[in-house]
Coordinates of C-alpha atoms in Angstrom, one line a residue:
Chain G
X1 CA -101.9 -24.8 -90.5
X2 CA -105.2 -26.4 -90.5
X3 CA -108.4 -24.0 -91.1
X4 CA -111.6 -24.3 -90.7
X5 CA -114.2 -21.7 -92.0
X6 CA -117.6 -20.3 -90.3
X7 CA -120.8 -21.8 -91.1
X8 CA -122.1 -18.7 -92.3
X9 CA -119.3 -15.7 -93.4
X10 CA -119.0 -12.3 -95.4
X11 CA -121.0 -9.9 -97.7
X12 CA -124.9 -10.4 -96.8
X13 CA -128.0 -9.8 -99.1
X14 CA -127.7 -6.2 -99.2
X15 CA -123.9 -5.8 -99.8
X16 CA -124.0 -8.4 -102.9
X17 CA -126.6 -6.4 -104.5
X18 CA -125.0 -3.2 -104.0
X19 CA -122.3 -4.7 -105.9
X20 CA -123.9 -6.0 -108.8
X21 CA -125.8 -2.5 -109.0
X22 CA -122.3 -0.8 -108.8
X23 CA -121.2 -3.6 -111.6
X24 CA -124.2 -2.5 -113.5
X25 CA -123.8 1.3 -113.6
X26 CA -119.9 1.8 -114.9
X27 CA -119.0 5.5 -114.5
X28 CA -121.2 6.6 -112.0
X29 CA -120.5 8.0 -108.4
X30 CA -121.5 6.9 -104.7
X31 CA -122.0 8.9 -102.2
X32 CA -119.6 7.9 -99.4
X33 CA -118.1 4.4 -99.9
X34 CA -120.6 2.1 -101.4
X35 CA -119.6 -0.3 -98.8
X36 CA -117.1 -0.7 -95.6
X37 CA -114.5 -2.4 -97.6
X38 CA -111.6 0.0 -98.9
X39 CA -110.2 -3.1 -101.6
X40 CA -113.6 -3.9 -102.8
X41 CA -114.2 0.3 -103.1
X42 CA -110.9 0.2 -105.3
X43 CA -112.0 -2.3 -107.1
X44 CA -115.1 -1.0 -108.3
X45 CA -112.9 2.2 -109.5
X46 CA -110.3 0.3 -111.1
X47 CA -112.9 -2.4 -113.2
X48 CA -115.7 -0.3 -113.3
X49 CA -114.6 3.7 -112.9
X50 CA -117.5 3.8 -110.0
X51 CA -115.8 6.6 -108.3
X52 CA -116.8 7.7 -104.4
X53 CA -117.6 11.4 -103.9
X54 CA -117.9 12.0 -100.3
X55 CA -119.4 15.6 -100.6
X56 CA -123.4 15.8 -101.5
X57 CA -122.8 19.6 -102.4
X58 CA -120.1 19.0 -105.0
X59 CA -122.3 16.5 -107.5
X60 CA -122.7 18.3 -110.8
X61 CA -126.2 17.5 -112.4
X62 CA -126.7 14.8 -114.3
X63 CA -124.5 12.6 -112.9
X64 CA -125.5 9.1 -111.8
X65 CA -125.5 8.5 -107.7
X66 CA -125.1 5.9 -106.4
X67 CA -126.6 5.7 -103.2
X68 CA -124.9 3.1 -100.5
X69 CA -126.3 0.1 -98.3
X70 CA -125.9 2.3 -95.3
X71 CA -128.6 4.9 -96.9
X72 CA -128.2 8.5 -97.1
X73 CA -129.8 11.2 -94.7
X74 CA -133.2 12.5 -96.2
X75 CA -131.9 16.3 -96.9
X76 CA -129.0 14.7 -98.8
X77 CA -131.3 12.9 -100.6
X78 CA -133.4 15.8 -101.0
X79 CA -130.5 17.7 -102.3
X80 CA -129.8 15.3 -104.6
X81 CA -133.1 15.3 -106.6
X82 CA -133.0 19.3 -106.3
X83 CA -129.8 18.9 -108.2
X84 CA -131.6 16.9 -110.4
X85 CA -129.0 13.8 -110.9
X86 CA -129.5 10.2 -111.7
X87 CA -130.2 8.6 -108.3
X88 CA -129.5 5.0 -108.2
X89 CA -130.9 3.4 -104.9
X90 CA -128.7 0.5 -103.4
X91 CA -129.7 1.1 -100.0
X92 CA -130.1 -2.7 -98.5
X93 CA -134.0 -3.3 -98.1
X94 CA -133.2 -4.0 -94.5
X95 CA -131.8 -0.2 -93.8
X96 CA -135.0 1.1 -95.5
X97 CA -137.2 -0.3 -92.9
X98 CA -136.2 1.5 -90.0
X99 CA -136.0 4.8 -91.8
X100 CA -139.5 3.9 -92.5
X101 CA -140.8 3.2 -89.3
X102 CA -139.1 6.0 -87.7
X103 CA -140.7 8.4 -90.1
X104 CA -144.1 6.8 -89.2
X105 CA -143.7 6.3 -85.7
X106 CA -142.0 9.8 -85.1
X107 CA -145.1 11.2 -86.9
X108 CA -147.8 9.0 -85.2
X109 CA -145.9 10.9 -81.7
X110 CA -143.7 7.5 -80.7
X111 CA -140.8 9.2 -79.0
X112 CA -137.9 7.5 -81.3
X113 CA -135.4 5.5 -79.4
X114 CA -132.6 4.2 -81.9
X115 CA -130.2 1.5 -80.9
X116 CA -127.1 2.3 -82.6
X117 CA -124.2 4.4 -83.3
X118 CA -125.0 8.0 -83.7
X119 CA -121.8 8.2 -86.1
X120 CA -122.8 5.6 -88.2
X121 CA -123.9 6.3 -91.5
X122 CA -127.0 3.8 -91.5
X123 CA -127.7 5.4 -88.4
X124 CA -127.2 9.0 -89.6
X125 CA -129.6 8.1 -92.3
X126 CA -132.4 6.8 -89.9
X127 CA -132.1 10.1 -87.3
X128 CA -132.6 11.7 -90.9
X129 CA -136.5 10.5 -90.4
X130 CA -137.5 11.0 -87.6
X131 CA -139.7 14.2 -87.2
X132 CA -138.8 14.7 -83.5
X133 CA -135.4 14.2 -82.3
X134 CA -134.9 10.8 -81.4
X135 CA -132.7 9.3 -78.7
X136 CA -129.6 7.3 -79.9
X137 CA -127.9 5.2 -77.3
X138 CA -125.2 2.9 -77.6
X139 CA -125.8 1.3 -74.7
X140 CA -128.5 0.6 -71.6
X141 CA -126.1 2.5 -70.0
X142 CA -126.8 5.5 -72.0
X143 CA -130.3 4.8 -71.9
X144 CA -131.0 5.0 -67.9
X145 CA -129.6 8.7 -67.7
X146 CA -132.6 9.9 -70.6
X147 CA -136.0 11.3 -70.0
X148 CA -138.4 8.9 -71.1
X149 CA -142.1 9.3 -72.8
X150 CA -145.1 7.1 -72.2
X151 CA -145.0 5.8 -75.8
X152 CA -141.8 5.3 -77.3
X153 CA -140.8 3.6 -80.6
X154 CA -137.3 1.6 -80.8
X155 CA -135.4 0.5 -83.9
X156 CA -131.9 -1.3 -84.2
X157 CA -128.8 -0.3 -86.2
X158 CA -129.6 -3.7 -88.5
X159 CA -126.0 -4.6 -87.1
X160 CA -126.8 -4.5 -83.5
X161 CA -126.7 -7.6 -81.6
X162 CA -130.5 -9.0 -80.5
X163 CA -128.8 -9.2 -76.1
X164 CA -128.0 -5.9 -76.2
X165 CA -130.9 -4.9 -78.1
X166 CA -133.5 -6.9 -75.8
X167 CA -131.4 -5.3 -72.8
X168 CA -132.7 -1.8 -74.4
X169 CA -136.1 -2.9 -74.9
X170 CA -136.6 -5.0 -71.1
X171 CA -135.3 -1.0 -69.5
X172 CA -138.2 0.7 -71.8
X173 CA -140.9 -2.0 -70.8
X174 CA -140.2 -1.6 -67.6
X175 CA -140.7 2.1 -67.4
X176 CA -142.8 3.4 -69.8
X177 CA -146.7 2.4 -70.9
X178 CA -146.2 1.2 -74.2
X179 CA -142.9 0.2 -76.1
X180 CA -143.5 -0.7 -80.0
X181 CA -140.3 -2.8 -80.9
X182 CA -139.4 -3.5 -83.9
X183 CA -135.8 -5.7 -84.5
X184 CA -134.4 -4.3 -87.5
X185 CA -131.9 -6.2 -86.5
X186 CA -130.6 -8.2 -90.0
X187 CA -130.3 -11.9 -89.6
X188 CA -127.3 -12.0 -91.9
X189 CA -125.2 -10.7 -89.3
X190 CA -126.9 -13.0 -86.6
X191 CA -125.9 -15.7 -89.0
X192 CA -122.1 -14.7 -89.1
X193 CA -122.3 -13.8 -85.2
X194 CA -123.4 -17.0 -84.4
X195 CA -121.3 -18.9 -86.4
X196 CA -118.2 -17.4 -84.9
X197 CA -119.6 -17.7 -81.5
X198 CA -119.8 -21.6 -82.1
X199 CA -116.5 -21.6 -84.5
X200 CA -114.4 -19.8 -82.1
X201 CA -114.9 -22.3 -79.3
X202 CA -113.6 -25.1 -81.1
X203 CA -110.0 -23.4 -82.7
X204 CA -106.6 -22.9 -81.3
X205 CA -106.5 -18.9 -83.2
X206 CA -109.5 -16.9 -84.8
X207 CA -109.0 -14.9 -87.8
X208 CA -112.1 -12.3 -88.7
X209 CA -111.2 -10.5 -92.2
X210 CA -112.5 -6.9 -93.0
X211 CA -112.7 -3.2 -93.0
X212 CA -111.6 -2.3 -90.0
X213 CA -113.6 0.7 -89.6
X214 CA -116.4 -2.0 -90.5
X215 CA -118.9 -2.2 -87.1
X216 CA -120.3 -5.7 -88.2
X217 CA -116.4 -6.7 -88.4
X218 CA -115.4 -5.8 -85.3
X219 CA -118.3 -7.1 -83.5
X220 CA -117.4 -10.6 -85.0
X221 CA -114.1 -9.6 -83.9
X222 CA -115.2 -9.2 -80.5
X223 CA -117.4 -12.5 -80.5
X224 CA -114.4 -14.5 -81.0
X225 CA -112.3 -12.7 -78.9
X226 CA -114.7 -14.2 -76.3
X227 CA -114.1 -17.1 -76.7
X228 CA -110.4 -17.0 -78.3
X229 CA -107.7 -15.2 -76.6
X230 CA -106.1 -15.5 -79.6
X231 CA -107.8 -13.5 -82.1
X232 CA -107.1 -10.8 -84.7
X233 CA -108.8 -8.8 -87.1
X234 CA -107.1 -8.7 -90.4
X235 CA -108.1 -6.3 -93.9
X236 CA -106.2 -8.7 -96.2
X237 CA -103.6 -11.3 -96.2
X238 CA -101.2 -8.6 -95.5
X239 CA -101.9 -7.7 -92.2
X240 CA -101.2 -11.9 -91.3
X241 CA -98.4 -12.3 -89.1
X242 CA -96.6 -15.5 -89.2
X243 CA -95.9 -15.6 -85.5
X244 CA -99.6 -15.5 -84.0
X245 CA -99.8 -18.9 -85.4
X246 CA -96.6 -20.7 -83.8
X247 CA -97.8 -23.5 -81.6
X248 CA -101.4 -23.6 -83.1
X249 CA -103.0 -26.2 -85.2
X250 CA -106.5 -25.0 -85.9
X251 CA -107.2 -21.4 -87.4
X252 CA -110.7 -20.4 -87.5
X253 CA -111.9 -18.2 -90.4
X254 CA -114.5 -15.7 -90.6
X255 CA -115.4 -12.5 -92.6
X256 CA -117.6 -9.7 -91.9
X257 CA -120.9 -8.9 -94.4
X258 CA -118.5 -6.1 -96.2
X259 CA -115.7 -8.6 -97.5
X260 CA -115.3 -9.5 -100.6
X261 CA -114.9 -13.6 -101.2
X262 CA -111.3 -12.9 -103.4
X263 CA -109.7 -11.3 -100.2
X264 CA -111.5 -14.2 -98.2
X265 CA -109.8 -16.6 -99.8
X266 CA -106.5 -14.8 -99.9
X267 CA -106.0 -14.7 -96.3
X268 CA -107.2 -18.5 -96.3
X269 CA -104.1 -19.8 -98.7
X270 CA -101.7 -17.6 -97.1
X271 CA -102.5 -19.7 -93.7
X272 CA -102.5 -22.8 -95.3
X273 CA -99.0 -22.0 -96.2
X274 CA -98.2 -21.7 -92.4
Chain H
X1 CA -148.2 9.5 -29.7
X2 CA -147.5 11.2 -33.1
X3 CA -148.4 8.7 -36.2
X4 CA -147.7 8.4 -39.8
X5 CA -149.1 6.1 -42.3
X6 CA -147.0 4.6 -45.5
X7 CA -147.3 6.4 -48.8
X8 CA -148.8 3.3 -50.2
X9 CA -150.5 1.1 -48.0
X10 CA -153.2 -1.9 -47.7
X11 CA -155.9 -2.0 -50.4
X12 CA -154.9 -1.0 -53.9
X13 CA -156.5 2.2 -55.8
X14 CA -159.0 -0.4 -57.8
X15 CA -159.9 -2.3 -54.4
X16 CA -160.5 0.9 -52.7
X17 CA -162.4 2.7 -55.3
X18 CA -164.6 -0.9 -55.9
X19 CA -165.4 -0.7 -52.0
X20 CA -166.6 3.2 -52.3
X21 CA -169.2 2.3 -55.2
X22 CA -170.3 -0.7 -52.9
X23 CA -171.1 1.2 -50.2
X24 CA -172.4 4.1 -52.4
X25 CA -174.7 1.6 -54.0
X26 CA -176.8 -0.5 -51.0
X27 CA -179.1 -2.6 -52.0
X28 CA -177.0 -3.7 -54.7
X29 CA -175.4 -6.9 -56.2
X30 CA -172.1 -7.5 -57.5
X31 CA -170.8 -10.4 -59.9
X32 CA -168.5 -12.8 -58.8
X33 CA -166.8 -11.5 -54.9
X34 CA -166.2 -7.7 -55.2
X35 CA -162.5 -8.1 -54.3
X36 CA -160.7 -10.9 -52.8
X37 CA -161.7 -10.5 -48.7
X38 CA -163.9 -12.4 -47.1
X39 CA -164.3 -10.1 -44.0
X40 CA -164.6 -7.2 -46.1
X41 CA -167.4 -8.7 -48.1
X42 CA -169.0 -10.2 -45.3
X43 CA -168.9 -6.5 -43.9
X44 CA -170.1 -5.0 -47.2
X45 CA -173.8 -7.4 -47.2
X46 CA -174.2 -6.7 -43.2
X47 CA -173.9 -3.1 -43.4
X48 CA -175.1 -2.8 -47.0
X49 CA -176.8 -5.2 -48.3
X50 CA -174.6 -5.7 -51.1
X51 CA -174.4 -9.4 -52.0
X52 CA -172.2 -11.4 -54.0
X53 CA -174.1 -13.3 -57.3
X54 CA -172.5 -16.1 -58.8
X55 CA -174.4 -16.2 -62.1
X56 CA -174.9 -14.0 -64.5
X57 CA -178.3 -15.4 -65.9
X58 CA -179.9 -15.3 -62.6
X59 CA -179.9 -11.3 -62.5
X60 CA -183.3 -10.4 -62.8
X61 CA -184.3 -7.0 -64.7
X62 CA -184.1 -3.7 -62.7
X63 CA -181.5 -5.0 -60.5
X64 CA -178.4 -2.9 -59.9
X65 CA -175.5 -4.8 -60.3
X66 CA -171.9 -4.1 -59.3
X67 CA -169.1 -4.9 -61.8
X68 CA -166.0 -6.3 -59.8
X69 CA -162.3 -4.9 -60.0
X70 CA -161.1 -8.0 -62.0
X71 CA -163.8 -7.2 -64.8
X72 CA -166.4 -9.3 -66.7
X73 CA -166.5 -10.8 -70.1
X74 CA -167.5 -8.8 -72.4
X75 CA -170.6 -11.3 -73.8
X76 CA -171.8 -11.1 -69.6
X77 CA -171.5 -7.4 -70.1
X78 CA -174.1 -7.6 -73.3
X79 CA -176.4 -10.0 -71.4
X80 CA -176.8 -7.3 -69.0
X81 CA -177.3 -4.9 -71.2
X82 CA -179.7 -6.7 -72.5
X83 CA -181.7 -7.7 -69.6
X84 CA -181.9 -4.1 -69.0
X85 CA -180.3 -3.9 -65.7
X86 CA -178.8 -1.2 -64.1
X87 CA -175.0 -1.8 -64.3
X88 CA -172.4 0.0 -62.2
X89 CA -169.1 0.0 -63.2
X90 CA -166.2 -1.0 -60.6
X91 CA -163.6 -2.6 -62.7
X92 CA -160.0 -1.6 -61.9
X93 CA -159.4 1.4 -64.2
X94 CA -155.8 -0.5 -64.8
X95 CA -157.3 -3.7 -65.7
X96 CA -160.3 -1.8 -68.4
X97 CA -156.7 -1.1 -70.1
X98 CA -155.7 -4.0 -71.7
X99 CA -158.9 -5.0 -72.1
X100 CA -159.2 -1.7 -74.4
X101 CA -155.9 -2.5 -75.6
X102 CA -156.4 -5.9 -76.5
X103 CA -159.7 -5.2 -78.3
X104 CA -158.2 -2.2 -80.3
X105 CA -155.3 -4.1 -80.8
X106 CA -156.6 -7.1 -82.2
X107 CA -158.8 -5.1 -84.6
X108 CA -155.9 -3.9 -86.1
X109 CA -154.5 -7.8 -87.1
X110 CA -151.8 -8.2 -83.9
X111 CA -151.7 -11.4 -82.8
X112 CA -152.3 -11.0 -79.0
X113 CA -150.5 -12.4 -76.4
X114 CA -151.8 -12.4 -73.0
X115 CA -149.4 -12.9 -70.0
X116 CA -151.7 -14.3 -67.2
X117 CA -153.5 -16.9 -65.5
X118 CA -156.4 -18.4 -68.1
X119 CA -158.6 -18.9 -65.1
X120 CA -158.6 -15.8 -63.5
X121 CA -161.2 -13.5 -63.9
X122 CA -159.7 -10.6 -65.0
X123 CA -158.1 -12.5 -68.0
X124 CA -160.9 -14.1 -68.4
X125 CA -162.7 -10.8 -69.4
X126 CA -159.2 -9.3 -70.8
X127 CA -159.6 -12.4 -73.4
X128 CA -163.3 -11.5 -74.3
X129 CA -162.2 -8.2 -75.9
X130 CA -159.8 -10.1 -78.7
X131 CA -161.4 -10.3 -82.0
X132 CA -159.4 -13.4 -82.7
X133 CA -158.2 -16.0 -80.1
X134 CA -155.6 -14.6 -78.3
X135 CA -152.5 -16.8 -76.9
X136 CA -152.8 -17.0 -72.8
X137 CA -149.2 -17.6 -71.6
X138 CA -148.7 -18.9 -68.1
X139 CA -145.0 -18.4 -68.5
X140 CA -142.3 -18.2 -71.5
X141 CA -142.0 -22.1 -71.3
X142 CA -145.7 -22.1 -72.2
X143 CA -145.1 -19.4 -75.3
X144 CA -142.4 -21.4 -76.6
X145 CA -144.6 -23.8 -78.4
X146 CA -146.7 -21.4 -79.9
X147 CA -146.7 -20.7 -83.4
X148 CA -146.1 -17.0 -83.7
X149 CA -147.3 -14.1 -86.5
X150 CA -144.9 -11.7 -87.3
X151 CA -146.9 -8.9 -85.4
X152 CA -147.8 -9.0 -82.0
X153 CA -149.1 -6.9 -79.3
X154 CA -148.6 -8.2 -75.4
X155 CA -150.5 -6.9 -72.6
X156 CA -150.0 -8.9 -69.2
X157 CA -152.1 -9.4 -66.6
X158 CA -152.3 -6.4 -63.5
X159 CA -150.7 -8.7 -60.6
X160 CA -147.8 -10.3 -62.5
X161 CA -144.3 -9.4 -62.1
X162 CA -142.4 -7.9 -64.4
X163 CA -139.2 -9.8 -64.7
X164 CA -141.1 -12.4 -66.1
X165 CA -143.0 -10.2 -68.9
X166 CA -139.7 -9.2 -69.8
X167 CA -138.6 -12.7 -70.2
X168 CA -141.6 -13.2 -72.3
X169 CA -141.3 -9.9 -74.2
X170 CA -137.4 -11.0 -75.3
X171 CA -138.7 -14.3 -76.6
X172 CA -141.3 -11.9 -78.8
X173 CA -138.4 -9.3 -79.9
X174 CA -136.0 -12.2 -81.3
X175 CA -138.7 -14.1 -83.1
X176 CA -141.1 -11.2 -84.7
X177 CA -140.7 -8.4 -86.8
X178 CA -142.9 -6.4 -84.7
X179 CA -143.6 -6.5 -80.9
X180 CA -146.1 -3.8 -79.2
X181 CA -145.4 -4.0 -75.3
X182 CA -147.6 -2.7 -73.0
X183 CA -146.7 -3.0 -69.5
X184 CA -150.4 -3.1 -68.4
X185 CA -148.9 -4.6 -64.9
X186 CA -149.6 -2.3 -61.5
X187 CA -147.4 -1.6 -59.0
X188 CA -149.3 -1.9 -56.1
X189 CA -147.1 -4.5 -53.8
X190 CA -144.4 -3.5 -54.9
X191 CA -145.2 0.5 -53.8
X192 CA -146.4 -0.8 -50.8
X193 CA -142.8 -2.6 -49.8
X194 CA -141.0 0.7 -51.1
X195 CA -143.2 2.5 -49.1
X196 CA -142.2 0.8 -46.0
X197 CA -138.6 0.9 -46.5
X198 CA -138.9 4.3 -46.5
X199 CA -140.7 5.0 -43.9
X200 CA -139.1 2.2 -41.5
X201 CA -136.0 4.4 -41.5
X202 CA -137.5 8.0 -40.7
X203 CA -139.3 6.3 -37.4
X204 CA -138.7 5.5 -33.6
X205 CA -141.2 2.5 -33.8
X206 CA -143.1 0.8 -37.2
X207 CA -146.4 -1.4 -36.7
X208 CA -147.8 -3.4 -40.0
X209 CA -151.0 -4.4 -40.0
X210 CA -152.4 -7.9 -41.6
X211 CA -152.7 -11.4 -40.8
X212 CA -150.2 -13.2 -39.5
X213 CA -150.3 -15.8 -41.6
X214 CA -150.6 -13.0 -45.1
X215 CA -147.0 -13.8 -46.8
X216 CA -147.5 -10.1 -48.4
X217 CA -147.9 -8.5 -44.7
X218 CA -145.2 -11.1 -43.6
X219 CA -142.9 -9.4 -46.1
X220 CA -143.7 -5.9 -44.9
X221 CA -142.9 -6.6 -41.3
X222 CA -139.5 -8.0 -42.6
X223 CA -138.4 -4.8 -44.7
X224 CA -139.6 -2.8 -41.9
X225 CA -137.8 -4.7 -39.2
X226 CA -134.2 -4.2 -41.3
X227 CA -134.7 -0.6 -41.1
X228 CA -136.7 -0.4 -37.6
X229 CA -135.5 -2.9 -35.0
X230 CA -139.1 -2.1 -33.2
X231 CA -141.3 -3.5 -36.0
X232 CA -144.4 -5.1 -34.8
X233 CA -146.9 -7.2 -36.2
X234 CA -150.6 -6.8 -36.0
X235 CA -153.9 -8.2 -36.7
X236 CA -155.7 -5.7 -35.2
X237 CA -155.9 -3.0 -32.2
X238 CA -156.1 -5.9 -29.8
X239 CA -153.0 -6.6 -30.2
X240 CA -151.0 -3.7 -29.3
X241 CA -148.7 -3.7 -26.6
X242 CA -148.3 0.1 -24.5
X243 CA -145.0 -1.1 -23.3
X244 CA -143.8 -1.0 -27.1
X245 CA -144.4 2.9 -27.3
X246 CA -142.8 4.1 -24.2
X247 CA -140.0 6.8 -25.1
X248 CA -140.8 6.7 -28.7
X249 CA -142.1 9.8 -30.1
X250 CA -142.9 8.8 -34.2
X251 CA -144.6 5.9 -35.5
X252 CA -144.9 4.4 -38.5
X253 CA -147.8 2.5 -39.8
X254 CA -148.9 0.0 -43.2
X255 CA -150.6 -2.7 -43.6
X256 CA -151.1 -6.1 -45.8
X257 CA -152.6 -5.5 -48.9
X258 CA -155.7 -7.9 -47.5
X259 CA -156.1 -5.4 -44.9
X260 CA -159.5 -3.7 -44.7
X261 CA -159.1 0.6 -43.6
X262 CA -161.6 0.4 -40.6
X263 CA -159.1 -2.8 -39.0
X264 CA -155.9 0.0 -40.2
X265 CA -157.9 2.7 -39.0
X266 CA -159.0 1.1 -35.4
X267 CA -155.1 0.8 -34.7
X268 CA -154.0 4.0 -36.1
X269 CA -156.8 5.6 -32.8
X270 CA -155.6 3.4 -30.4
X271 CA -151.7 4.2 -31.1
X272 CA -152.7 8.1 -31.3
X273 CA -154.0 7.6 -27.7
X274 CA -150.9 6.3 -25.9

């Protein structure tokens, strides 16, 4: 089997430097998984002994926290210095912004209207800001059944996709007097968007590597399914299954910002061998 | 014969409230014609004596002067100031916003974009309010080749329609960190089409009033005639027909948004009387 890989694939700006702050810190703890990637998370206990320690309550002072990309909810992180542990902040630049803004905005009156997944951690982190309580939506959808202010603040999930987002944004111009946008939106995953938008035209199967609970995985996943019928969203070379690629010639290859390159480049030989 | 009028009908709140102060004010001048109508202007100097001046520099002291609903530059504004006049104010109250807006907003370093004809008037006096030059944007064609800051506040001009701000506010959202909206655009035709579709389907009989060759009042009489299959068209009371009224019992009336009150009001008494 032939492959081909995306232009632009796997672990972004703010995931590699997580990483190399986890690498840094042997024996400390994060709170929640320091990214979406289960191997990589066991690979950072087994090498390193950075252990994840889902429970805020349950860190014993003087321990050193990690905290993740996704950011940590502002009590928690409250709690934390209360407790008075060794906070280590790998919260990607990019997630800090719209905590930020929504603190501001929130505060300057800006109803909040967050673009996102209200189960997210990142997002769970940004609600965490904002001094009034802000509207998430998922959707325009969900959006045309709220009351609306006449000056309203958005911010992205940064893992959003810009359509979507713009969608969101046209619906608030339209009805209220002022809309501050600001795309949080992080190019990284444009980047890897894009190039499985263009990728997945041009092969006979798609294969998008990552966590599957991962939302910038399975939106890549859903990109290529798109444009590929035949598409599937694999963790590791394991999940590969030797009949989706009978009859095909060209497998496309792409990785969400959360994989690691080692599991990358498993699932790539074990295609090959196809 | 029992009549009733459109919620939203003929002139707009600004062209309405400009021909009040006219009328409140004989003796006066205004800048520039006080609103688009030649009849109505005409009207306005016989029974007034308010006439239309061209040029600013030609106002002499202790004149009063009329500011139009489109709104002046703001250097004209200081020249009158200055040559101690006695200014009254009849710009829209919707288009003083973005020229508030765009001064405020400029102040505060956003790069301002201004959706709108560069030759019209009231963007000619929106622009005078930007502390630095602002970028006048026809269409998003035109804002493509613009080199763009990473904040920007948009404000559009009252009479344009919104799909197209929207198109112009997406471009913004995708390329800049930061995009302040304000939808500074009125509703005025399109309340008065609403209006009429409305009201076309609660009535025996529906007469719009305007010129017959006015595409706006052309557009009214063909919502009203979907709703109302006796929709008439008229210019004025001459051109009612009695015949049309016989066994109806409601009627509904609106007019072109170039259509003076006394011309609505002389057919609104004739219909009363059949």
């Amino acid at each position: 089997m032939e492959v081909k890989m995306a232009k632009n694939y796997g672990f972004c700006f703010g995931v590699k430097r997580a990483i190399e702050i986890a690498q840094k810190n042997k024996n400390s703890l994060t709170l929640g998984s320091l990214i979406h990637n289960p191997k990589e998370i066991k690979r950072l206990e087994r090498d390193f002994n950075v252990r994840v320690q889902e429970d805020v309550e349950s860190v014993e002072a003087n321990e050193s926290v990690i905290i993740r990309t996704h950011g940590i909810p502002k009590h928690d992180l409250a709690l934390l210095k209360e407790k008075n542990v060794h906070i280590i902040d790998a919260t990607c630049p990019y997630v800090i912004k719209p905590q930020q803004i929504v603190e501001k905005m929130s505060a300057q009156g800006y109803q909040i209207v967050i673009f996102g997944d209200a189960n997210h951690p990142e997002v769970k982190g940004v609600i965490s800001y904002s001094s009034t309580p802000p509207l998430v939506v998922g959707s325009l959808a969900e959006l045309q059944t709220q009351k609306l202010g006449k000056r309203i603040a958005l911010v992205s999930q940064t893992t959003k996709q810009t359509p979507k987002l713009l969608e969101i944004a046209s619906f608030l111009i339209a009805h209220c007097a002022e809309v501050r946008i600001f795309n949080t939106i992080c190019n990284a995953t444009f980047d890897n968007q894009e190039a499985v938008r263009e990728l997945s035209q041009e092969v006979d199967i798609m294969v998008i590597v990552g966590g599957k609970s991962s939302s910038n995985t399975k939106q890549l996943f859903n990109i290529a399914k798109e444009f590929c019928a035949d598409s599937y969203l694999v963790e590791d070379f394991n999940d590969l299954d030797p009949t989706w690629f009978v009859g095909k010639t060209l497998c496309g290859i792409s990785a969400g910002a959360s994989t690691p390159d080692w599991i990358i480049q498993g699932v790539r030989e074990k295609i090959e061998e196809f």
